Amino acid sequence: MKVRDNIENLAPYVPGKPVEELERELGISEIIKLASNENPLGPSPKAVVAAREAAGRVNLYPDGSGHELVLALSERHGVAPEQIVLGNGSNDVLEVCARTFVAPGDEVVFSQYGFVVYRLVSQAIGATKVEVPAREDLSHDLDAIAAAVTDRTRVVFLANPNNPTGTMFSAREWENFLGKVGDDVLIVVDEAYAEYVNDPDYPDHWQALAAGRNVLITRTFSKIFGIAGLRVGYGVTSPENANYMNRVRQPFNTNLVAQAAARAALGDTEFVRHSREVNARGIHYLRAHLEKRSLKVTPSWGNFVMVDMGRPAMPVYEGLLRRGVIVRPMGGYGFPNSLRISVGTTEDLHHLTKALDAVILNGEGA
Ligand SMILES: *Cc1c(COP(=O)(O)O)cnc(C)c1O
């Protein structure tokens, strides 16, 4: 059957290699996955308790409005419940956003190395993708992005911090950007890693929303809260935007177990604090180790780093796989020499650095 060109040419999302798959291939069981920016400490323990309890009720449909979770989020962020859109991961929120606000032929603007999902959801609906060259340090060029906005632009996707680069844009850049882009354009700020950021220059995107700007902020339970496998994310925007998005989304797009677990995870402040601390230490250790090997690391505000191996990275990736470590090759993003490595526990990172040294010493990929 013939499909439209935008579907024919759609390259599927390439996820990190699952642990089970490598186990099957290698016949070993001690595998470390540092490929999908998951929480290396496991799920929030409170979320696990809640999920177990909820599992006994899955004969029932979930609350399609996610009432309890929405209330908890509205309290957390000081916004009205009517401003919140839940999603099957924030991926879902991004897709619902595109389907709600963008028609085929409309323009969607994002940065060259912006999160790949912006490209995918835009192409799937037949939008015109406007990809704005990144700055030399791989970060979003907000001036150039603002300049790329035309009267056909409906949505701008920004990630702060961005994945896979880990880069952040500052409060000053954000304020300048807001001064240049009108409210006929929806500015999406993907805050998947916001909970990890500890930088006084990080913008308060929520202030723009409170001031009535046309902004959608997305967040996820997949990263610091540690429940990626349950798929919960959310968006916060104007009540009007949220109302449209809630009409477009599937009626039961977050499931019953996920809603309960997310609500519990949100209240697990100790787990979040500890995760943040482990991550800060891990980033520091990882960056220092890689730089000692004269590898170029892009400074990261997330829970991962992108590292330039100075040679084709695929053989290094494969050498690491043989040693039971899964990282993420970056060829699909236009960085054939780079790997993205998620921050693991101290133990994971020791294992990784040992394996990496062995691969490099062994001349694999040299
Ligand atoms: C991981 C990630 C997400 C979250 O995806 P989920 O669908 O919520 O699991 C969103 N945006 C960025 C930039 C990410 O890296």
Coordinates of C-alpha atoms and ligand atoms in Angstrom, one line a residue:
M1 CA 0.0 0.0 0.0
K2 CA 1.2 3.4 -0.9
V3 CA 1.7 5.8 2.0
R4 CA 2.5 9.6 1.9
D5 CA 6.1 10.5 1.4
N6 CA 6.5 11.9 4.9
I7 CA 5.6 8.4 6.3
E8 CA 7.6 6.5 3.6
N9 CA 10.7 8.5 4.6
L10 CA 10.1 8.3 8.4
A11 CA 13.1 6.8 10.1
P12 CA 12.0 4.9 13.2
Y13 CA 13.2 6.0 16.6
V14 CA 16.2 3.9 17.6
P15 CA 16.1 3.1 21.3
G16 CA 19.0 2.0 23.5
K17 CA 19.7 -1.7 23.2
P18 CA 17.7 -3.6 25.8
V19 CA 19.6 -5.5 28.5
E20 CA 17.7 -8.8 27.7
E21 CA 18.8 -8.6 24.1
L22 CA 22.5 -8.3 24.9
E23 CA 22.0 -11.1 27.5
R24 CA 20.7 -13.4 24.8
E25 CA 23.5 -12.5 22.4
L26 CA 26.4 -12.8 24.8
G27 CA 24.9 -15.5 27.1
I28 CA 26.0 -13.4 30.1
S29 CA 23.9 -11.8 32.8
E30 CA 25.9 -9.0 34.4
I31 CA 25.1 -6.2 32.0
I32 CA 25.2 -2.5 32.6
K33 CA 22.9 -0.3 30.6
L34 CA 24.0 3.3 30.3
A35 CA 22.1 4.0 27.1
S36 CA 18.8 5.6 27.8
N37 CA 19.4 8.0 30.6
E38 CA 17.4 5.9 33.1
N39 CA 17.8 6.2 36.8
P40 CA 20.6 3.8 37.8
L41 CA 19.3 3.6 41.4
G42 CA 16.2 1.8 40.1
P43 CA 12.6 3.1 40.6
S44 CA 11.5 5.2 43.5
P45 CA 10.8 2.6 46.2
K46 CA 7.6 4.5 47.1
A47 CA 6.5 4.1 43.4
V48 CA 7.1 0.4 43.6
V49 CA 4.9 0.0 46.6
A50 CA 2.1 2.0 44.9
A51 CA 2.5 0.0 41.7
R52 CA 2.2 -3.3 43.5
E53 CA -0.9 -2.1 45.3
A54 CA -2.4 -0.8 42.0
A55 CA -1.7 -4.0 40.2
G56 CA -4.5 -5.6 42.1
R57 CA -7.0 -3.3 40.5
V58 CA -6.1 -3.5 36.9
N59 CA -9.4 -5.2 35.9
L60 CA -10.7 -1.6 36.0
Y61 CA -10.0 1.1 33.5
P62 CA -7.8 3.9 34.8
D63 CA -9.3 7.3 35.7
G64 CA -9.0 8.8 32.2
S65 CA -8.6 12.3 33.7
G66 CA -5.8 11.1 36.0
H67 CA -7.5 13.2 38.7
E68 CA -5.3 12.3 41.7
L69 CA -2.0 12.7 39.8
V70 CA -3.2 15.9 38.1
L71 CA -4.0 17.3 41.5
A72 CA -0.7 16.4 43.0
L73 CA 1.1 18.0 40.0
S74 CA -1.0 21.1 40.2
E75 CA 0.0 21.5 43.8
R76 CA 3.7 20.8 43.0
H77 CA 3.9 23.4 40.3
G78 CA 1.4 26.0 41.6
V79 CA -0.7 25.8 38.5
A80 CA -4.4 25.0 37.9
P81 CA -5.4 21.3 37.3
E82 CA -6.9 22.6 34.0
Q83 CA -3.4 23.4 32.8
I84 CA -2.1 19.9 32.9
V85 CA -2.0 17.2 30.2
L86 CA -0.9 13.7 31.1
G87 CA 0.9 11.5 28.6
N88 CA 2.2 8.0 28.1
G89 CA 5.6 9.4 28.6
S90 CA 6.4 13.0 27.7
N91 CA 6.9 11.6 24.2
D92 CA 3.2 11.2 24.0
V93 CA 2.7 14.8 25.2
L94 CA 5.0 16.0 22.4
E95 CA 3.1 14.1 19.8
V96 CA -0.3 15.2 21.1
C97 CA 1.0 18.8 20.9
A98 CA 2.0 18.4 17.3
R99 CA -1.3 16.7 16.4
T100 CA -3.3 19.4 18.2
F101 CA -1.6 22.5 17.0
V102 CA 0.2 21.7 13.7
A103 CA -1.4 21.0 10.3
P104 CA 0.4 19.4 7.3
G105 CA 2.5 22.1 5.7
D106 CA 2.8 24.2 8.8
E107 CA 6.3 24.9 10.0
V108 CA 7.8 23.4 13.2
V109 CA 11.2 24.8 14.3
F110 CA 13.8 23.1 16.4
S111 CA 17.6 23.0 16.8
Q112 CA 19.9 20.9 14.7
Y113 CA 20.8 18.6 17.6
G114 CA 17.5 18.9 19.4
F115 CA 15.8 15.8 20.8
V116 CA 15.0 13.5 17.9
V117 CA 11.4 13.1 18.8
Y118 CA 10.6 16.7 17.6
R119 CA 11.7 15.7 14.2
L120 CA 9.7 12.5 14.2
V121 CA 6.4 13.9 15.4
S122 CA 6.7 16.8 13.0
Q123 CA 7.4 14.6 10.0
A124 CA 4.7 12.1 11.0
I125 CA 2.0 14.7 10.6
G126 CA 3.4 16.1 7.4
A127 CA 4.7 19.4 8.9
T128 CA 7.5 21.3 7.4
K129 CA 10.6 20.8 9.6
V130 CA 12.8 23.8 10.1
E131 CA 16.0 22.7 11.6
V132 CA 18.2 25.5 12.9
P133 CA 22.0 25.1 12.9
A134 CA 23.3 24.7 16.4
R135 CA 26.1 26.8 17.8
E136 CA 29.7 25.6 17.7
D137 CA 29.4 24.2 21.2
L138 CA 26.4 22.2 20.0
S139 CA 23.9 24.2 22.1
H140 CA 20.6 25.7 20.8
D141 CA 21.1 29.0 19.1
L142 CA 18.0 30.8 20.4
D143 CA 18.7 33.9 18.3
A144 CA 18.8 31.9 15.1
I145 CA 15.8 29.9 16.2
A146 CA 13.8 33.1 16.8
A147 CA 14.9 34.4 13.4
A148 CA 13.7 31.1 11.8
V149 CA 10.1 31.7 13.0
T150 CA 7.8 32.8 10.2
D151 CA 4.1 33.4 10.0
R152 CA 3.7 29.8 9.0
T153 CA 5.4 28.6 12.2
R154 CA 3.1 27.0 14.7
V155 CA 5.4 25.3 17.2
V156 CA 9.0 25.7 18.4
F157 CA 10.5 22.8 20.3
L158 CA 13.3 23.6 22.7
A159 CA 14.9 21.2 25.1
N160 CA 16.6 22.6 28.2
P161 CA 18.8 20.8 29.0
N162 CA 18.9 19.1 25.6
N163 CA 19.4 15.4 24.8
P164 CA 21.8 14.1 23.4
T165 CA 24.1 17.1 23.8
G166 CA 23.4 17.8 27.5
T167 CA 23.6 21.6 26.7
M168 CA 21.6 24.3 28.5
F169 CA 20.5 27.7 27.4
S170 CA 20.6 30.5 30.0
A171 CA 17.9 32.7 31.5
R172 CA 19.2 35.7 29.5
E173 CA 19.0 33.8 26.2
W174 CA 15.5 32.7 27.1
E175 CA 14.4 36.2 28.0
N176 CA 15.8 37.5 24.7
F177 CA 14.0 34.8 22.9
L178 CA 10.7 35.5 24.5
G179 CA 11.1 39.1 23.4
K180 CA 11.4 38.1 19.8
V181 CA 8.7 35.4 19.4
G182 CA 5.0 36.3 19.4
D183 CA 2.2 34.4 21.1
D184 CA 0.8 33.0 17.8
V185 CA 3.6 30.5 18.1
L186 CA 3.6 27.8 20.8
I187 CA 6.9 27.5 22.5
V188 CA 7.5 24.0 23.9
V189 CA 10.2 23.7 26.5
D190 CA 11.1 20.1 27.2
E191 CA 12.3 19.9 30.8
A192 CA 13.0 16.2 30.9
Y193 CA 16.2 16.8 32.9
A194 CA 15.2 19.9 34.8
E195 CA 15.3 18.1 38.2
Y196 CA 19.0 17.5 37.7
V197 CA 19.9 21.1 37.0
N198 CA 21.7 23.1 39.7
D199 CA 22.8 26.2 37.9
P200 CA 21.8 29.8 38.8
D201 CA 21.6 30.6 35.0
Y202 CA 18.9 28.0 34.4
P203 CA 15.8 29.9 33.2
D204 CA 12.5 29.8 35.1
H205 CA 10.4 28.8 32.1
W206 CA 7.4 28.6 34.4
Q207 CA 7.4 32.3 34.9
A208 CA 6.7 32.9 31.2
L209 CA 3.8 30.5 31.5
A210 CA 2.5 32.3 34.6
A211 CA 2.8 35.6 32.7
G212 CA 0.4 34.3 30.1
R213 CA 3.0 33.5 27.4
N214 CA 2.1 30.8 24.9
V215 CA 4.3 28.1 26.4
L216 CA 4.0 24.4 27.0
I217 CA 6.4 22.9 29.5
T218 CA 6.9 19.1 29.4
R219 CA 8.3 16.9 32.2
T220 CA 8.7 13.2 32.7
F221 CA 8.7 10.5 35.3
S222 CA 11.2 8.5 33.2
K223 CA 14.4 10.1 34.4
I224 CA 15.0 11.3 38.0
F225 CA 11.8 9.5 39.3
G226 CA 13.0 6.2 37.8
I227 CA 9.8 4.8 36.3
A228 CA 10.6 5.0 32.5
G229 CA 9.1 1.5 32.1
L230 CA 5.7 2.8 33.2
R231 CA 5.5 5.6 30.7
V232 CA 4.3 8.8 32.4
G233 CA 5.0 12.3 31.5
Y234 CA 3.0 15.6 31.5
G235 CA 2.7 19.0 29.9
V236 CA 1.7 22.2 31.6
T237 CA 0.3 25.0 29.4
S238 CA -2.6 27.5 29.3
P239 CA -6.0 26.0 30.2
E240 CA -7.1 26.7 26.7
N241 CA -4.2 24.7 25.1
A242 CA -4.5 21.9 27.6
N243 CA -8.2 21.6 26.9
Y244 CA -7.5 21.1 23.2
M245 CA -4.7 18.6 23.9
N246 CA -6.9 16.7 26.3
R247 CA -9.5 16.3 23.5
V248 CA -6.8 15.0 21.1
R249 CA -5.0 12.5 23.4
Q250 CA -6.2 9.0 23.8
P251 CA -8.8 8.8 26.6
F252 CA -6.7 6.3 28.7
N253 CA -3.2 7.3 27.7
T254 CA -1.8 6.9 31.2
N255 CA -2.5 3.5 32.8
L256 CA -3.8 2.8 36.2
V257 CA -0.5 1.4 37.6
A258 CA 1.5 4.3 36.1
Q259 CA -0.8 6.9 37.6
A260 CA -0.5 5.4 41.1
A261 CA 3.3 5.0 40.8
A262 CA 3.9 8.5 39.5
R263 CA 1.9 10.0 42.3
A264 CA 4.0 8.1 44.9
A265 CA 7.2 9.0 43.1
L266 CA 6.4 12.7 43.1
G267 CA 6.2 12.6 46.9
D268 CA 9.5 10.6 47.2
T269 CA 11.6 13.7 47.8
E270 CA 14.4 11.7 49.5
F271 CA 14.8 9.5 46.4
V272 CA 14.9 12.5 44.1
R273 CA 17.5 14.2 46.3
H274 CA 19.7 11.2 46.4
S275 CA 19.4 10.6 42.7
R276 CA 20.5 14.2 42.0
E277 CA 23.5 13.8 44.3
V278 CA 24.6 10.5 42.8
N279 CA 24.2 12.0 39.3
A280 CA 26.3 15.1 40.2
R281 CA 29.1 12.9 41.5
G282 CA 28.8 10.6 38.5
I283 CA 29.0 13.4 35.9
H284 CA 32.1 14.7 37.6
Y285 CA 33.8 11.4 37.7
L286 CA 32.9 10.4 34.2
R287 CA 34.0 13.7 32.7
A288 CA 37.3 13.7 34.6
H289 CA 38.0 10.1 33.5
L290 CA 37.2 10.7 29.8
E291 CA 39.2 14.0 29.7
K292 CA 42.2 12.2 31.2
R293 CA 42.0 9.9 28.2
S294 CA 42.1 13.1 26.0
L295 CA 38.5 12.6 24.9
K296 CA 36.3 15.6 24.2
V297 CA 33.3 15.8 26.5
T298 CA 30.4 18.2 25.9
P299 CA 29.6 19.8 29.2
S300 CA 26.3 18.4 30.4
W301 CA 23.5 19.6 32.6
G302 CA 21.6 16.3 32.4
N303 CA 22.3 12.7 33.6
F304 CA 24.5 11.7 30.7
V305 CA 27.5 13.0 28.7
M306 CA 28.2 13.0 25.0
V307 CA 31.9 12.2 24.3
D308 CA 33.8 12.5 21.1
M309 CA 36.0 9.4 20.7
G310 CA 38.2 11.1 18.1
R311 CA 37.6 8.1 15.8
P312 CA 34.5 6.2 14.5
A313 CA 32.6 5.3 17.6
M314 CA 30.8 2.2 16.4
P315 CA 33.7 -0.2 16.9
V316 CA 34.1 1.3 20.4
Y317 CA 30.4 0.8 21.1
E318 CA 30.7 -2.8 19.9
G319 CA 33.8 -3.4 22.1
L320 CA 31.9 -2.1 25.1
L321 CA 28.9 -4.4 24.2
R322 CA 31.2 -7.4 24.2
R323 CA 32.3 -6.4 27.7
G324 CA 28.7 -6.1 28.9
V325 CA 28.3 -2.3 28.7
I326 CA 25.5 -0.7 26.7
V327 CA 26.0 2.9 25.7
R328 CA 24.4 4.9 22.9
P329 CA 26.1 5.5 19.5
M330 CA 25.3 9.0 18.1
G331 CA 25.7 8.4 14.4
G332 CA 22.0 8.9 13.9
Y333 CA 22.4 12.4 15.3
G334 CA 25.2 13.2 12.9
F335 CA 28.0 12.4 15.4
P336 CA 29.6 9.2 14.0
N337 CA 32.6 9.7 16.4
S338 CA 30.5 10.1 19.5
L339 CA 28.9 8.0 22.2
R340 CA 26.3 9.1 24.7
I341 CA 26.9 7.6 28.2
S342 CA 24.3 7.8 30.9
V343 CA 25.5 8.4 34.4
G344 CA 25.3 5.2 36.4
T345 CA 26.1 4.3 40.0
T346 CA 29.7 4.6 41.1
E347 CA 30.0 0.9 40.5
D348 CA 28.5 1.1 37.0
L349 CA 30.9 3.9 36.1
H350 CA 33.9 2.0 37.3
H351 CA 32.9 -1.0 35.2
L352 CA 32.4 1.3 32.2
T353 CA 35.7 3.1 32.5
K354 CA 37.5 -0.2 32.9
A355 CA 35.8 -1.6 29.8
L356 CA 36.5 1.6 27.9
D357 CA 40.1 1.5 28.8
A358 CA 40.3 -2.1 27.7
V359 CA 38.7 -1.3 24.3
I360 CA 41.0 1.6 23.7
L361 CA 44.1 -0.3 24.8
N362 CA 43.1 -3.2 22.7
G363 CA 43.2 -1.0 19.7
E364 CA 39.5 -1.8 18.9
G365 CA 38.2 0.9 16.7
A366 CA 41.6 2.6 16.4
Ligands
LIG1 C1 14.1 11.1 27.9 C2 13.5 12.3 27.3 C3 12.2 12.6 27.3 C4 11.3 11.7 28.1 O1 10.7 10.7 27.4 P1 9.5 9.9 28.1 O2 8.6 9.7 26.9 O3 8.9 10.8 29.1 O4 10.1 8.7 28.6 C5 11.7 13.7 26.7 N1 12.5 14.6 26.2 C6 13.9 14.4 26.3 C7 14.7 15.5 25.8 C8 14.4 13.3 26.8 O5 15.7 13.1 26.7

